[in-house]
Amino acid sequence: METTTRRIYIFDTTLRDGEQSPGVSLNVQEKLEIARQLARLKVDVIEAGFPIASRGDFEAVKAVAQEIEGPAIAALARVNERDIDRAWEAVKHAARPRLHVFIATSDIHMKHKLRMSREEVLEAIRRGVAYAKEHCPDVEFSPEDASRSDLEFLCLALQTAIEAGATVINIPDTVGYATPPEFGRLIAQIRQRVPNIEQAIISVHCHNDLGMAVANSLAAIENGADQVECTVNGIGERAGNTALEELVMALFTRRDYYGCRTGVVTEEIYRTSRLVSSLTGMPVQYNKAVVGKNAFAHESGIHQDGVLKERTTYEIMNPAMIGLVQSNIVLGKHSGRHALRSRLAELGYTLTEAELDKAFQRFKELADRKKEISDRDLEAIVEHEVRRIPEKYILDYLHISSGTRVVPTATVGLKVDGRVLEEAACGEGPVDAAFKAIDKITRIPVCLKSYSLNAVTGGKDAVGEVTVKVEYQGRIFIGRGISTDVLEASARAYINAVNKLVYEIGEENLQYLSEATNGGR
Ligand code: KIV
Ligand code: ZN
């Protein structure tokens, strides 16, 4: 096999463009947890957010910049001084900060959105990039909607940005309109036409509206792009962005063809995908390349026979390469704390003593109901039950009465500040009844926006994983819960969402329903 020397830089924008996915909202702790995992994955750059967009974004970028070592940390800003000041204020704490400034260059955006002439846009680029450069030596410039921009004007914009000090120029296919040959050609033309292009790294940022984001990024690499912007599981605006795991594994698996390498620790891919899916509440589709549940599953007898004889007959990637490891040790109700700790360590989770206590308690509860605890069950315990924010409400008990000819009724006991508060409610179904009973206790007026239930593993005793999204005063909070009993998992998920809301908004700022008006959701 050919030696691979050309290095492609991976710029991860899960925390910025990924977080712009409809219905996704991450708090500072969740962003930090993802950033820590991205550092273990060894991406080159983490774009932590768009600080001018909200106070939460600002705090998250600042926290990531202060804590995360290894990757450069980028903050996004439009090319105006206010945005840049705010972005710099947040990111300046990083060991290697980067300011990423952008403005649109397509006629359609300049005319209808910006209402600026070409000359005005060029001037804004000149001033904005130069201003960013006064703060930070590493400045990336993006001409938004580049793939639909007039080529001559685009090249002038890029030349201007590089003259003003940009060290990376990023070419976005903002609306996912380009095709691979076209996008590859665009990168080649930029390299030919922009006179000072050698002074900057060429980056690309592709959206997936037509399902071509990864293919477009690969075509760009073939034509000289050295940095690719991507997100874990391909999440992002609308149909999302280039999927990090697909791009990295394509470059690795076909290194004979591309002749490129990345610095990514591929064995961390699966864990990163799980973490992002769990914290964003965005499930990974079963047949998703690389990280989908079926990506290494063989259904046909002929395929199974082939794989058993020789794995490479039907597998072009070794699942171990992405960190999908099978263990021969089966954990069950007789397993002790030590066995749990070492299996979790093999799965990549290093827990504090307090976290291990919590994990062990939930593990024992689960093992009482389920004979064998799989790795996926353990991952679900850690991701959903252990790494949690402080809990105002803790499920003490849940009793449900439901059937074909009875009105579904739930009685719920919640531990609140050391006391158990109880309420009962009827509902459209048992889940609705449980949520209404919880609402009666919390008296917080939330609105359920979505509910999803998945089986973590197969079998009759499968663990059910419930994700809910609730809205409070226009903000979305995601909650998760697991149990072999789906009603209990539902109640746990709902309580988790309410706890997050209380934690983020602060008890003193909440507006409670009065007892008289608390009729449920
Ligand atoms: O899609 C896009 O154009 C962007 C830019 C801000 C890089 O996200
Ligand atoms: Zn984008």
PDB file of N, CA and C in Angstrom, residues 134-220:
ATOM      1  N   GLU A 134      -5.687  41.890  14.424  1.00  0.00           N
ATOM      2  CA  GLU A 134      -5.079  42.691  15.507  1.00  0.00           C
ATOM      3  C   GLU A 134      -5.145  41.944  16.835  1.00  0.00           C
ATOM      4  N   HIS A 135      -6.172  41.058  16.967  1.00  0.00           N
ATOM      5  CA  HIS A 135      -6.343  40.318  18.217  1.00  0.00           C
ATOM      6  C   HIS A 135      -5.642  38.969  18.181  1.00  0.00           C
ATOM      7  N   CYS A 136      -5.732  38.316  17.032  1.00  0.00           N
ATOM      8  CA  CYS A 136      -5.400  36.890  16.989  1.00  0.00           C
ATOM      9  C   CYS A 136      -4.558  36.575  15.743  1.00  0.00           C
ATOM     10  N   PRO A 137      -3.455  35.856  15.894  1.00  0.00           N
ATOM     11  CA  PRO A 137      -2.633  35.560  14.706  1.00  0.00           C
ATOM     12  C   PRO A 137      -3.307  34.565  13.757  1.00  0.00           C
ATOM     13  N   ASP A 138      -4.213  33.735  14.301  1.00  0.00           N
ATOM     14  CA  ASP A 138      -4.848  32.693  13.477  1.00  0.00           C
ATOM     15  C   ASP A 138      -6.261  33.149  13.099  1.00  0.00           C
ATOM     16  N   VAL A 139      -6.414  33.610  11.858  1.00  0.00           N
ATOM     17  CA  VAL A 139      -7.718  34.110  11.410  1.00  0.00           C
ATOM     18  C   VAL A 139      -8.186  33.309  10.195  1.00  0.00           C
ATOM     19  N   GLU A 140      -9.404  32.790  10.324  1.00  0.00           N
ATOM     20  CA  GLU A 140     -10.009  32.055   9.198  1.00  0.00           C
ATOM     21  C   GLU A 140     -11.109  32.919   8.609  1.00  0.00           C
ATOM     22  N   PHE A 141     -11.154  32.968   7.268  1.00  0.00           N
ATOM     23  CA  PHE A 141     -12.209  33.755   6.619  1.00  0.00           C
ATOM     24  C   PHE A 141     -13.083  32.848   5.759  1.00  0.00           C
ATOM     25  N   SER A 142     -14.416  33.018   5.887  1.00  0.00           N
ATOM     26  CA  SER A 142     -15.358  32.252   5.057  1.00  0.00           C
ATOM     27  C   SER A 142     -16.233  33.171   4.228  1.00  0.00           C
ATOM     28  N   PRO A 143     -16.203  33.035   2.899  1.00  0.00           N
ATOM     29  CA  PRO A 143     -17.175  33.748   2.061  1.00  0.00           C
ATOM     30  C   PRO A 143     -18.435  32.886   1.996  1.00  0.00           C
ATOM     31  N   GLU A 144     -19.428  33.250   2.787  1.00  0.00           N
ATOM     32  CA  GLU A 144     -20.632  32.410   2.872  1.00  0.00           C
ATOM     33  C   GLU A 144     -21.282  32.271   1.492  1.00  0.00           C
ATOM     34  N   ASP A 145     -21.832  31.102   1.227  1.00  0.00           N
ATOM     35  CA  ASP A 145     -22.477  30.794  -0.065  1.00  0.00           C
ATOM     36  C   ASP A 145     -21.473  30.874  -1.219  1.00  0.00           C
ATOM     37  N   ALA A 146     -20.233  30.502  -0.930  1.00  0.00           N
ATOM     38  CA  ALA A 146     -19.152  30.601  -1.932  1.00  0.00           C
ATOM     39  C   ALA A 146     -19.497  29.860  -3.223  1.00  0.00           C
ATOM     40  N   SER A 147     -20.102  28.677  -3.087  1.00  0.00           N
ATOM     41  CA  SER A 147     -20.329  27.854  -4.292  1.00  0.00           C
ATOM     42  C   SER A 147     -21.349  28.474  -5.235  1.00  0.00           C
ATOM     43  N   ARG A 148     -22.148  29.450  -4.771  1.00  0.00           N
ATOM     44  CA  ARG A 148     -23.085  30.131  -5.680  1.00  0.00           C
ATOM     45  C   ARG A 148     -22.620  31.568  -5.945  1.00  0.00           C
ATOM     46  N   SER A 149     -21.358  31.857  -5.611  1.00  0.00           N
ATOM     47  CA  SER A 149     -20.847  33.219  -5.832  1.00  0.00           C
ATOM     48  C   SER A 149     -20.229  33.320  -7.220  1.00  0.00           C
ATOM     49  N   ASP A 150     -20.188  34.529  -7.742  1.00  0.00           N
ATOM     50  CA  ASP A 150     -19.516  34.770  -9.014  1.00  0.00           C
ATOM     51  C   ASP A 150     -18.021  34.477  -8.808  1.00  0.00           C
ATOM     52  N   LEU A 151     -17.444  33.644  -9.667  1.00  0.00           N
ATOM     53  CA  LEU A 151     -16.072  33.166  -9.424  1.00  0.00           C
ATOM     54  C   LEU A 151     -15.061  34.301  -9.326  1.00  0.00           C
ATOM     55  N   GLU A 152     -15.187  35.261 -10.249  1.00  0.00           N
ATOM     56  CA  GLU A 152     -14.210  36.354 -10.246  1.00  0.00           C
ATOM     57  C   GLU A 152     -14.289  37.160  -8.945  1.00  0.00           C
ATOM     58  N   PHE A 153     -15.531  37.431  -8.522  1.00  0.00           N
ATOM     59  CA  PHE A 153     -15.696  38.206  -7.287  1.00  0.00           C
ATOM     60  C   PHE A 153     -15.237  37.392  -6.072  1.00  0.00           C
ATOM     61  N   LEU A 154     -15.538  36.099  -6.097  1.00  0.00           N
ATOM     62  CA  LEU A 154     -15.121  35.224  -4.985  1.00  0.00           C
ATOM     63  C   LEU A 154     -13.597  35.260  -4.843  1.00  0.00           C
ATOM     64  N   CYS A 155     -12.912  35.162  -5.990  1.00  0.00           N
ATOM     65  CA  CYS A 155     -11.436  35.155  -5.934  1.00  0.00           C
ATOM     66  C   CYS A 155     -10.913  36.496  -5.403  1.00  0.00           C
ATOM     67  N   LEU A 156     -11.581  37.577  -5.791  1.00  0.00           N
ATOM     68  CA  LEU A 156     -11.168  38.895  -5.290  1.00  0.00           C
ATOM     69  C   LEU A 156     -11.381  38.991  -3.779  1.00  0.00           C
ATOM     70  N   ALA A 157     -12.496  38.433  -3.332  1.00  0.00           N
ATOM     71  CA  ALA A 157     -12.800  38.447  -1.887  1.00  0.00           C
ATOM     72  C   ALA A 157     -11.737  37.658  -1.118  1.00  0.00           C
ATOM     73  N   LEU A 158     -11.347  36.520  -1.672  1.00  0.00           N
ATOM     74  CA  LEU A 158     -10.345  35.674  -0.993  1.00  0.00           C
ATOM     75  C   LEU A 158      -8.989  36.368  -0.969  1.00  0.00           C
ATOM     76  N   GLN A 159      -8.646  36.974  -2.107  1.00  0.00           N
ATOM     77  CA  GLN A 159      -7.358  37.699  -2.190  1.00  0.00           C
ATOM     78  C   GLN A 159      -7.329  38.815  -1.133  1.00  0.00           C
ATOM     79  N   THR A 160      -8.461  39.527  -1.047  1.00  0.00           N
ATOM     80  CA  THR A 160      -8.567  40.630  -0.072  1.00  0.00           C
ATOM     81  C   THR A 160      -8.393  40.110   1.351  1.00  0.00           C
ATOM     82  N   ALA A 161      -9.050  38.983   1.656  1.00  0.00           N
ATOM     83  CA  ALA A 161      -8.969  38.418   3.017  1.00  0.00           C
ATOM     84  C   ALA A 161      -7.533  38.005   3.340  1.00  0.00           C
ATOM     85  N   ILE A 162      -6.866  37.408   2.381  1.00  0.00           N
ATOM     86  CA  ILE A 162      -5.482  36.951   2.647  1.00  0.00           C
ATOM     87  C   ILE A 162      -4.568  38.173   2.824  1.00  0.00           C
ATOM     88  N   GLU A 163      -4.775  39.202   1.980  1.00  0.00           N
ATOM     89  CA  GLU A 163      -3.976  40.426   2.141  1.00  0.00           C
ATOM     90  C   GLU A 163      -4.172  41.037   3.533  1.00  0.00           C
ATOM     91  N   ALA A 164      -5.405  40.922   4.039  1.00  0.00           N
ATOM     92  CA  ALA A 164      -5.703  41.519   5.351  1.00  0.00           C
ATOM     93  C   ALA A 164      -5.231  40.632   6.505  1.00  0.00           C
ATOM     94  N   GLY A 165      -4.752  39.432   6.196  1.00  0.00           N
ATOM     95  CA  GLY A 165      -4.157  38.610   7.262  1.00  0.00           C
ATOM     96  C   GLY A 165      -4.762  37.240   7.500  1.00  0.00           C
ATOM     97  N   ALA A 166      -5.750  36.829   6.658  1.00  0.00           N
ATOM     98  CA  ALA A 166      -6.349  35.502   6.878  1.00  0.00           C
ATOM     99  C   ALA A 166      -5.316  34.403   6.608  1.00  0.00           C
ATOM    100  N   THR A 167      -5.282  33.429   7.513  1.00  0.00           N
ATOM    101  CA  THR A 167      -4.324  32.325   7.352  1.00  0.00           C
ATOM    102  C   THR A 167      -5.007  31.061   6.854  1.00  0.00           C
ATOM    103  N   VAL A 168      -6.340  31.032   6.985  1.00  0.00           N
ATOM    104  CA  VAL A 168      -7.123  29.917   6.449  1.00  0.00           C
ATOM    105  C   VAL A 168      -8.272  30.540   5.666  1.00  0.00           C
ATOM    106  N   ILE A 169      -8.495  30.056   4.445  1.00  0.00           N
ATOM    107  CA  ILE A 169      -9.706  30.524   3.756  1.00  0.00           C
ATOM    108  C   ILE A 169     -10.597  29.301   3.528  1.00  0.00           C
ATOM    109  N   ASN A 170     -11.832  29.472   3.996  1.00  0.00           N
ATOM    110  CA  ASN A 170     -12.760  28.343   4.047  1.00  0.00           C
ATOM    111  C   ASN A 170     -13.848  28.541   2.998  1.00  0.00           C
ATOM    112  N   ILE A 171     -14.035  27.542   2.139  1.00  0.00           N
ATOM    113  CA  ILE A 171     -15.005  27.679   1.045  1.00  0.00           C
ATOM    114  C   ILE A 171     -16.274  26.910   1.409  1.00  0.00           C
ATOM    115  N   PRO A 172     -17.347  27.623   1.796  1.00  0.00           N
ATOM    116  CA  PRO A 172     -18.559  26.907   2.172  1.00  0.00           C
ATOM    117  C   PRO A 172     -19.490  26.645   0.984  1.00  0.00           C
ATOM    118  N   ASP A 173     -20.030  25.438   0.957  1.00  0.00           N
ATOM    119  CA  ASP A 173     -21.164  25.150   0.078  1.00  0.00           C
ATOM    120  C   ASP A 173     -22.369  25.251   1.024  1.00  0.00           C
ATOM    121  N   THR A 174     -22.715  26.501   1.318  1.00  0.00           N
ATOM    122  CA  THR A 174     -23.652  26.811   2.401  1.00  0.00           C
ATOM    123  C   THR A 174     -25.007  26.130   2.258  1.00  0.00           C
ATOM    124  N   VAL A 175     -25.488  26.005   1.030  1.00  0.00           N
ATOM    125  CA  VAL A 175     -26.830  25.442   0.848  1.00  0.00           C
ATOM    126  C   VAL A 175     -26.794  24.033   0.238  1.00  0.00           C
ATOM    127  N   GLY A 176     -25.616  23.431   0.224  1.00  0.00           N
ATOM    128  CA  GLY A 176     -25.499  22.050  -0.258  1.00  0.00           C
ATOM    129  C   GLY A 176     -25.903  21.891  -1.713  1.00  0.00           C
ATOM    130  N   TYR A 177     -25.501  22.853  -2.549  1.00  0.00           N
ATOM    131  CA  TYR A 177     -25.959  22.918  -3.942  1.00  0.00           C
ATOM    132  C   TYR A 177     -24.961  22.282  -4.918  1.00  0.00           C
ATOM    133  N   ALA A 178     -23.695  22.271  -4.530  1.00  0.00           N
ATOM    134  CA  ALA A 178     -22.641  21.836  -5.463  1.00  0.00           C
ATOM    135  C   ALA A 178     -22.665  20.327  -5.696  1.00  0.00           C
ATOM    136  N   THR A 179     -22.070  19.932  -6.812  1.00  0.00           N
ATOM    137  CA  THR A 179     -21.852  18.502  -7.081  1.00  0.00           C
ATOM    138  C   THR A 179     -20.345  18.254  -6.962  1.00  0.00           C
ATOM    139  N   PRO A 180     -19.931  17.006  -6.722  1.00  0.00           N
ATOM    140  CA  PRO A 180     -18.498  16.766  -6.483  1.00  0.00           C
ATOM    141  C   PRO A 180     -17.571  17.264  -7.602  1.00  0.00           C
ATOM    142  N   PRO A 181     -17.839  16.970  -8.895  1.00  0.00           N
ATOM    143  CA  PRO A 181     -16.886  17.459  -9.900  1.00  0.00           C
ATOM    144  C   PRO A 181     -16.805  18.989  -9.924  1.00  0.00           C
ATOM    145  N   GLU A 182     -17.988  19.618  -9.772  1.00  0.00           N
ATOM    146  CA  GLU A 182     -18.073  21.074  -9.785  1.00  0.00           C
ATOM    147  C   GLU A 182     -17.302  21.686  -8.601  1.00  0.00           C
ATOM    148  N   PHE A 183     -17.517  21.090  -7.424  1.00  0.00           N
ATOM    149  CA  PHE A 183     -16.897  21.652  -6.222  1.00  0.00           C
ATOM    150  C   PHE A 183     -15.378  21.446  -6.275  1.00  0.00           C
ATOM    151  N   GLY A 184     -14.974  20.290  -6.779  1.00  0.00           N
ATOM    152  CA  GLY A 184     -13.534  20.041  -6.950  1.00  0.00           C
ATOM    153  C   GLY A 184     -12.927  21.077  -7.883  1.00  0.00           C
ATOM    154  N   ARG A 185     -13.642  21.347  -8.994  1.00  0.00           N
ATOM    155  CA  ARG A 185     -13.168  22.338  -9.973  1.00  0.00           C
ATOM    156  C   ARG A 185     -13.062  23.725  -9.351  1.00  0.00           C
ATOM    157  N   LEU A 186     -14.036  24.044  -8.490  1.00  0.00           N
ATOM    158  CA  LEU A 186     -14.017  25.363  -7.839  1.00  0.00           C
ATOM    159  C   LEU A 186     -12.726  25.522  -7.016  1.00  0.00           C
ATOM    160  N   ILE A 187     -12.354  24.483  -6.291  1.00  0.00           N
ATOM    161  CA  ILE A 187     -11.131  24.567  -5.472  1.00  0.00           C
ATOM    162  C   ILE A 187      -9.905  24.714  -6.388  1.00  0.00           C
ATOM    163  N   ALA A 188      -9.913  23.953  -7.497  1.00  0.00           N
ATOM    164  CA  ALA A 188      -8.779  24.040  -8.437  1.00  0.00           C
ATOM    165  C   ALA A 188      -8.676  25.455  -9.016  1.00  0.00           C
ATOM    166  N   GLN A 189      -9.840  26.033  -9.350  1.00  0.00           N
ATOM    167  CA  GLN A 189      -9.830  27.385  -9.937  1.00  0.00           C
ATOM    168  C   GLN A 189      -9.359  28.428  -8.927  1.00  0.00           C
ATOM    169  N   ILE A 190      -9.782  28.264  -7.689  1.00  0.00           N
ATOM    170  CA  ILE A 190      -9.329  29.198  -6.641  1.00  0.00           C
ATOM    171  C   ILE A 190      -7.810  29.131  -6.543  1.00  0.00           C
ATOM    172  N   ARG A 191      -7.286  27.925  -6.586  1.00  0.00           N
ATOM    173  CA  ARG A 191      -5.815  27.783  -6.477  1.00  0.00           C
ATOM    174  C   ARG A 191      -5.098  28.446  -7.654  1.00  0.00           C
ATOM    175  N   GLN A 192      -5.748  28.393  -8.835  1.00  0.00           N
ATOM    176  CA  GLN A 192      -5.105  29.016 -10.000  1.00  0.00           C
ATOM    177  C   GLN A 192      -5.233  30.531 -10.009  1.00  0.00           C
ATOM    178  N   ARG A 193      -6.412  31.009  -9.576  1.00  0.00           N
ATOM    179  CA  ARG A 193      -6.717  32.433  -9.811  1.00  0.00           C
ATOM    180  C   ARG A 193      -6.381  33.385  -8.674  1.00  0.00           C
ATOM    181  N   VAL A 194      -6.308  32.875  -7.434  1.00  0.00           N
ATOM    182  CA  VAL A 194      -6.047  33.803  -6.316  1.00  0.00           C
ATOM    183  C   VAL A 194      -4.529  33.925  -6.160  1.00  0.00           C
ATOM    184  N   PRO A 195      -3.964  35.110  -6.473  1.00  0.00           N
ATOM    185  CA  PRO A 195      -2.500  35.215  -6.572  1.00  0.00           C
ATOM    186  C   PRO A 195      -1.741  34.904  -5.281  1.00  0.00           C
ATOM    187  N   ASN A 196      -2.354  35.229  -4.109  1.00  0.00           N
ATOM    188  CA  ASN A 196      -1.635  35.005  -2.848  1.00  0.00           C
ATOM    189  C   ASN A 196      -2.106  33.742  -2.120  1.00  0.00           C
ATOM    190  N   ILE A 197      -2.738  32.825  -2.861  1.00  0.00           N
ATOM    191  CA  ILE A 197      -3.359  31.649  -2.222  1.00  0.00           C
ATOM    192  C   ILE A 197      -2.349  30.804  -1.433  1.00  0.00           C
ATOM    193  N   GLU A 198      -1.095  30.830  -1.848  1.00  0.00           N
ATOM    194  CA  GLU A 198      -0.086  30.007  -1.155  1.00  0.00           C
ATOM    195  C   GLU A 198       0.123  30.448   0.296  1.00  0.00           C
ATOM    196  N   GLN A 199      -0.329  31.668   0.611  1.00  0.00           N
ATOM    197  CA  GLN A 199      -0.137  32.149   2.001  1.00  0.00           C
ATOM    198  C   GLN A 199      -1.219  31.658   2.962  1.00  0.00           C
ATOM    199  N   ALA A 200      -2.177  30.890   2.434  1.00  0.00           N
ATOM    200  CA  ALA A 200      -3.275  30.429   3.301  1.00  0.00           C
ATOM    201  C   ALA A 200      -3.553  28.946   3.061  1.00  0.00           C
ATOM    202  N   ILE A 201      -4.151  28.342   4.069  1.00  0.00           N
ATOM    203  CA  ILE A 201      -4.615  26.953   3.928  1.00  0.00           C
ATOM    204  C   ILE A 201      -6.023  27.015   3.335  1.00  0.00           C
ATOM    205  N   ILE A 202      -6.311  26.121   2.395  1.00  0.00           N
ATOM    206  CA  ILE A 202      -7.681  26.084   1.856  1.00  0.00           C
ATOM    207  C   ILE A 202      -8.487  25.063   2.656  1.00  0.00           C
ATOM    208  N   SER A 203      -9.654  25.522   3.099  1.00  0.00           N
ATOM    209  CA  SER A 203     -10.556  24.682   3.879  1.00  0.00           C
ATOM    210  C   SER A 203     -11.886  24.587   3.129  1.00  0.00           C
ATOM    211  N   VAL A 204     -12.681  23.559   3.428  1.00  0.00           N
ATOM    212  CA  VAL A 204     -14.030  23.499   2.847  1.00  0.00           C
ATOM    213  C   VAL A 204     -15.058  23.179   3.929  1.00  0.00           C
ATOM    214  N   HIS A 205     -16.288  23.598   3.665  1.00  0.00           N
ATOM    215  CA  HIS A 205     -17.374  23.452   4.645  1.00  0.00           C
ATOM    216  C   HIS A 205     -18.620  23.122   3.831  1.00  0.00           C
ATOM    217  N   CYS A 206     -19.000  21.841   3.791  1.00  0.00           N
ATOM    218  CA  CYS A 206     -20.086  21.444   2.882  1.00  0.00           C
ATOM    219  C   CYS A 206     -21.343  21.028   3.645  1.00  0.00           C
ATOM    220  N   HIS A 207     -22.466  21.477   3.116  1.00  0.00           N
ATOM    221  CA  HIS A 207     -23.751  21.056   3.682  1.00  0.00           C
ATOM    222  C   HIS A 207     -24.332  19.923   2.848  1.00  0.00           C
ATOM    223  N   ASN A 208     -25.284  19.214   3.465  1.00  0.00           N
ATOM    224  CA  ASN A 208     -25.677  17.910   2.928  1.00  0.00           C
ATOM    225  C   ASN A 208     -27.071  17.882   2.321  1.00  0.00           C
ATOM    226  N   ASP A 209     -27.523  19.044   1.818  1.00  0.00           N
ATOM    227  CA  ASP A 209     -28.910  19.120   1.340  1.00  0.00           C
ATOM    228  C   ASP A 209     -29.228  18.096   0.256  1.00  0.00           C
ATOM    229  N   LEU A 210     -28.247  17.776  -0.589  1.00  0.00           N
ATOM    230  CA  LEU A 210     -28.478  16.763  -1.627  1.00  0.00           C
ATOM    231  C   LEU A 210     -27.699  15.472  -1.314  1.00  0.00           C
ATOM    232  N   GLY A 211     -27.299  15.344  -0.067  1.00  0.00           N
ATOM    233  CA  GLY A 211     -26.594  14.116   0.338  1.00  0.00           C
ATOM    234  C   GLY A 211     -25.187  14.017  -0.219  1.00  0.00           C
ATOM    235  N   MET A 212     -24.574  15.155  -0.604  1.00  0.00           N
ATOM    236  CA  MET A 212     -23.255  15.086  -1.251  1.00  0.00           C
ATOM    237  C   MET A 212     -22.143  15.766  -0.445  1.00  0.00           C
ATOM    238  N   ALA A 213     -22.394  16.062   0.822  1.00  0.00           N
ATOM    239  CA  ALA A 213     -21.405  16.824   1.598  1.00  0.00           C
ATOM    240  C   ALA A 213     -20.061  16.095   1.696  1.00  0.00           C
ATOM    241  N   VAL A 214     -20.098  14.794   2.006  1.00  0.00           N
ATOM    242  CA  VAL A 214     -18.832  14.060   2.151  1.00  0.00           C
ATOM    243  C   VAL A 214     -18.140  13.953   0.784  1.00  0.00           C
ATOM    244  N   ALA A 215     -18.920  13.626  -0.252  1.00  0.00           N
ATOM    245  CA  ALA A 215     -18.337  13.494  -1.599  1.00  0.00           C
ATOM    246  C   ALA A 215     -17.741  14.829  -2.050  1.00  0.00           C
ATOM    247  N   ASN A 216     -18.430  15.929  -1.777  1.00  0.00           N
ATOM    248  CA  ASN A 216     -17.897  17.242  -2.153  1.00  0.00           C
ATOM    249  C   ASN A 216     -16.601  17.551  -1.404  1.00  0.00           C
ATOM    250  N   SER A 217     -16.554  17.194  -0.113  1.00  0.00           N
ATOM    251  CA  SER A 217     -15.340  17.457   0.668  1.00  0.00           C
ATOM    252  C   SER A 217     -14.177  16.624   0.120  1.00  0.00           C
ATOM    253  N   LEU A 218     -14.462  15.379  -0.233  1.00  0.00           N
ATOM    254  CA  LEU A 218     -13.387  14.526  -0.775  1.00  0.00           C
ATOM    255  C   LEU A 218     -12.895  15.058  -2.128  1.00  0.00           C
ATOM    256  N   ALA A 219     -13.837  15.554  -2.943  1.00  0.00           N
ATOM    257  CA  ALA A 219     -13.441  16.127  -4.240  1.00  0.00           C
ATOM    258  C   ALA A 219     -12.559  17.359  -4.015  1.00  0.00           C
ATOM    259  N   ALA A 220     -12.887  18.117  -2.967  1.00  0.00           N
ATOM    260  CA  ALA A 220     -12.087  19.315  -2.651  1.00  0.00           C
ATOM    261  C   ALA A 220     -10.676  18.903  -2.230  1.00  0.00           C
TER     262      ALA A 220
END
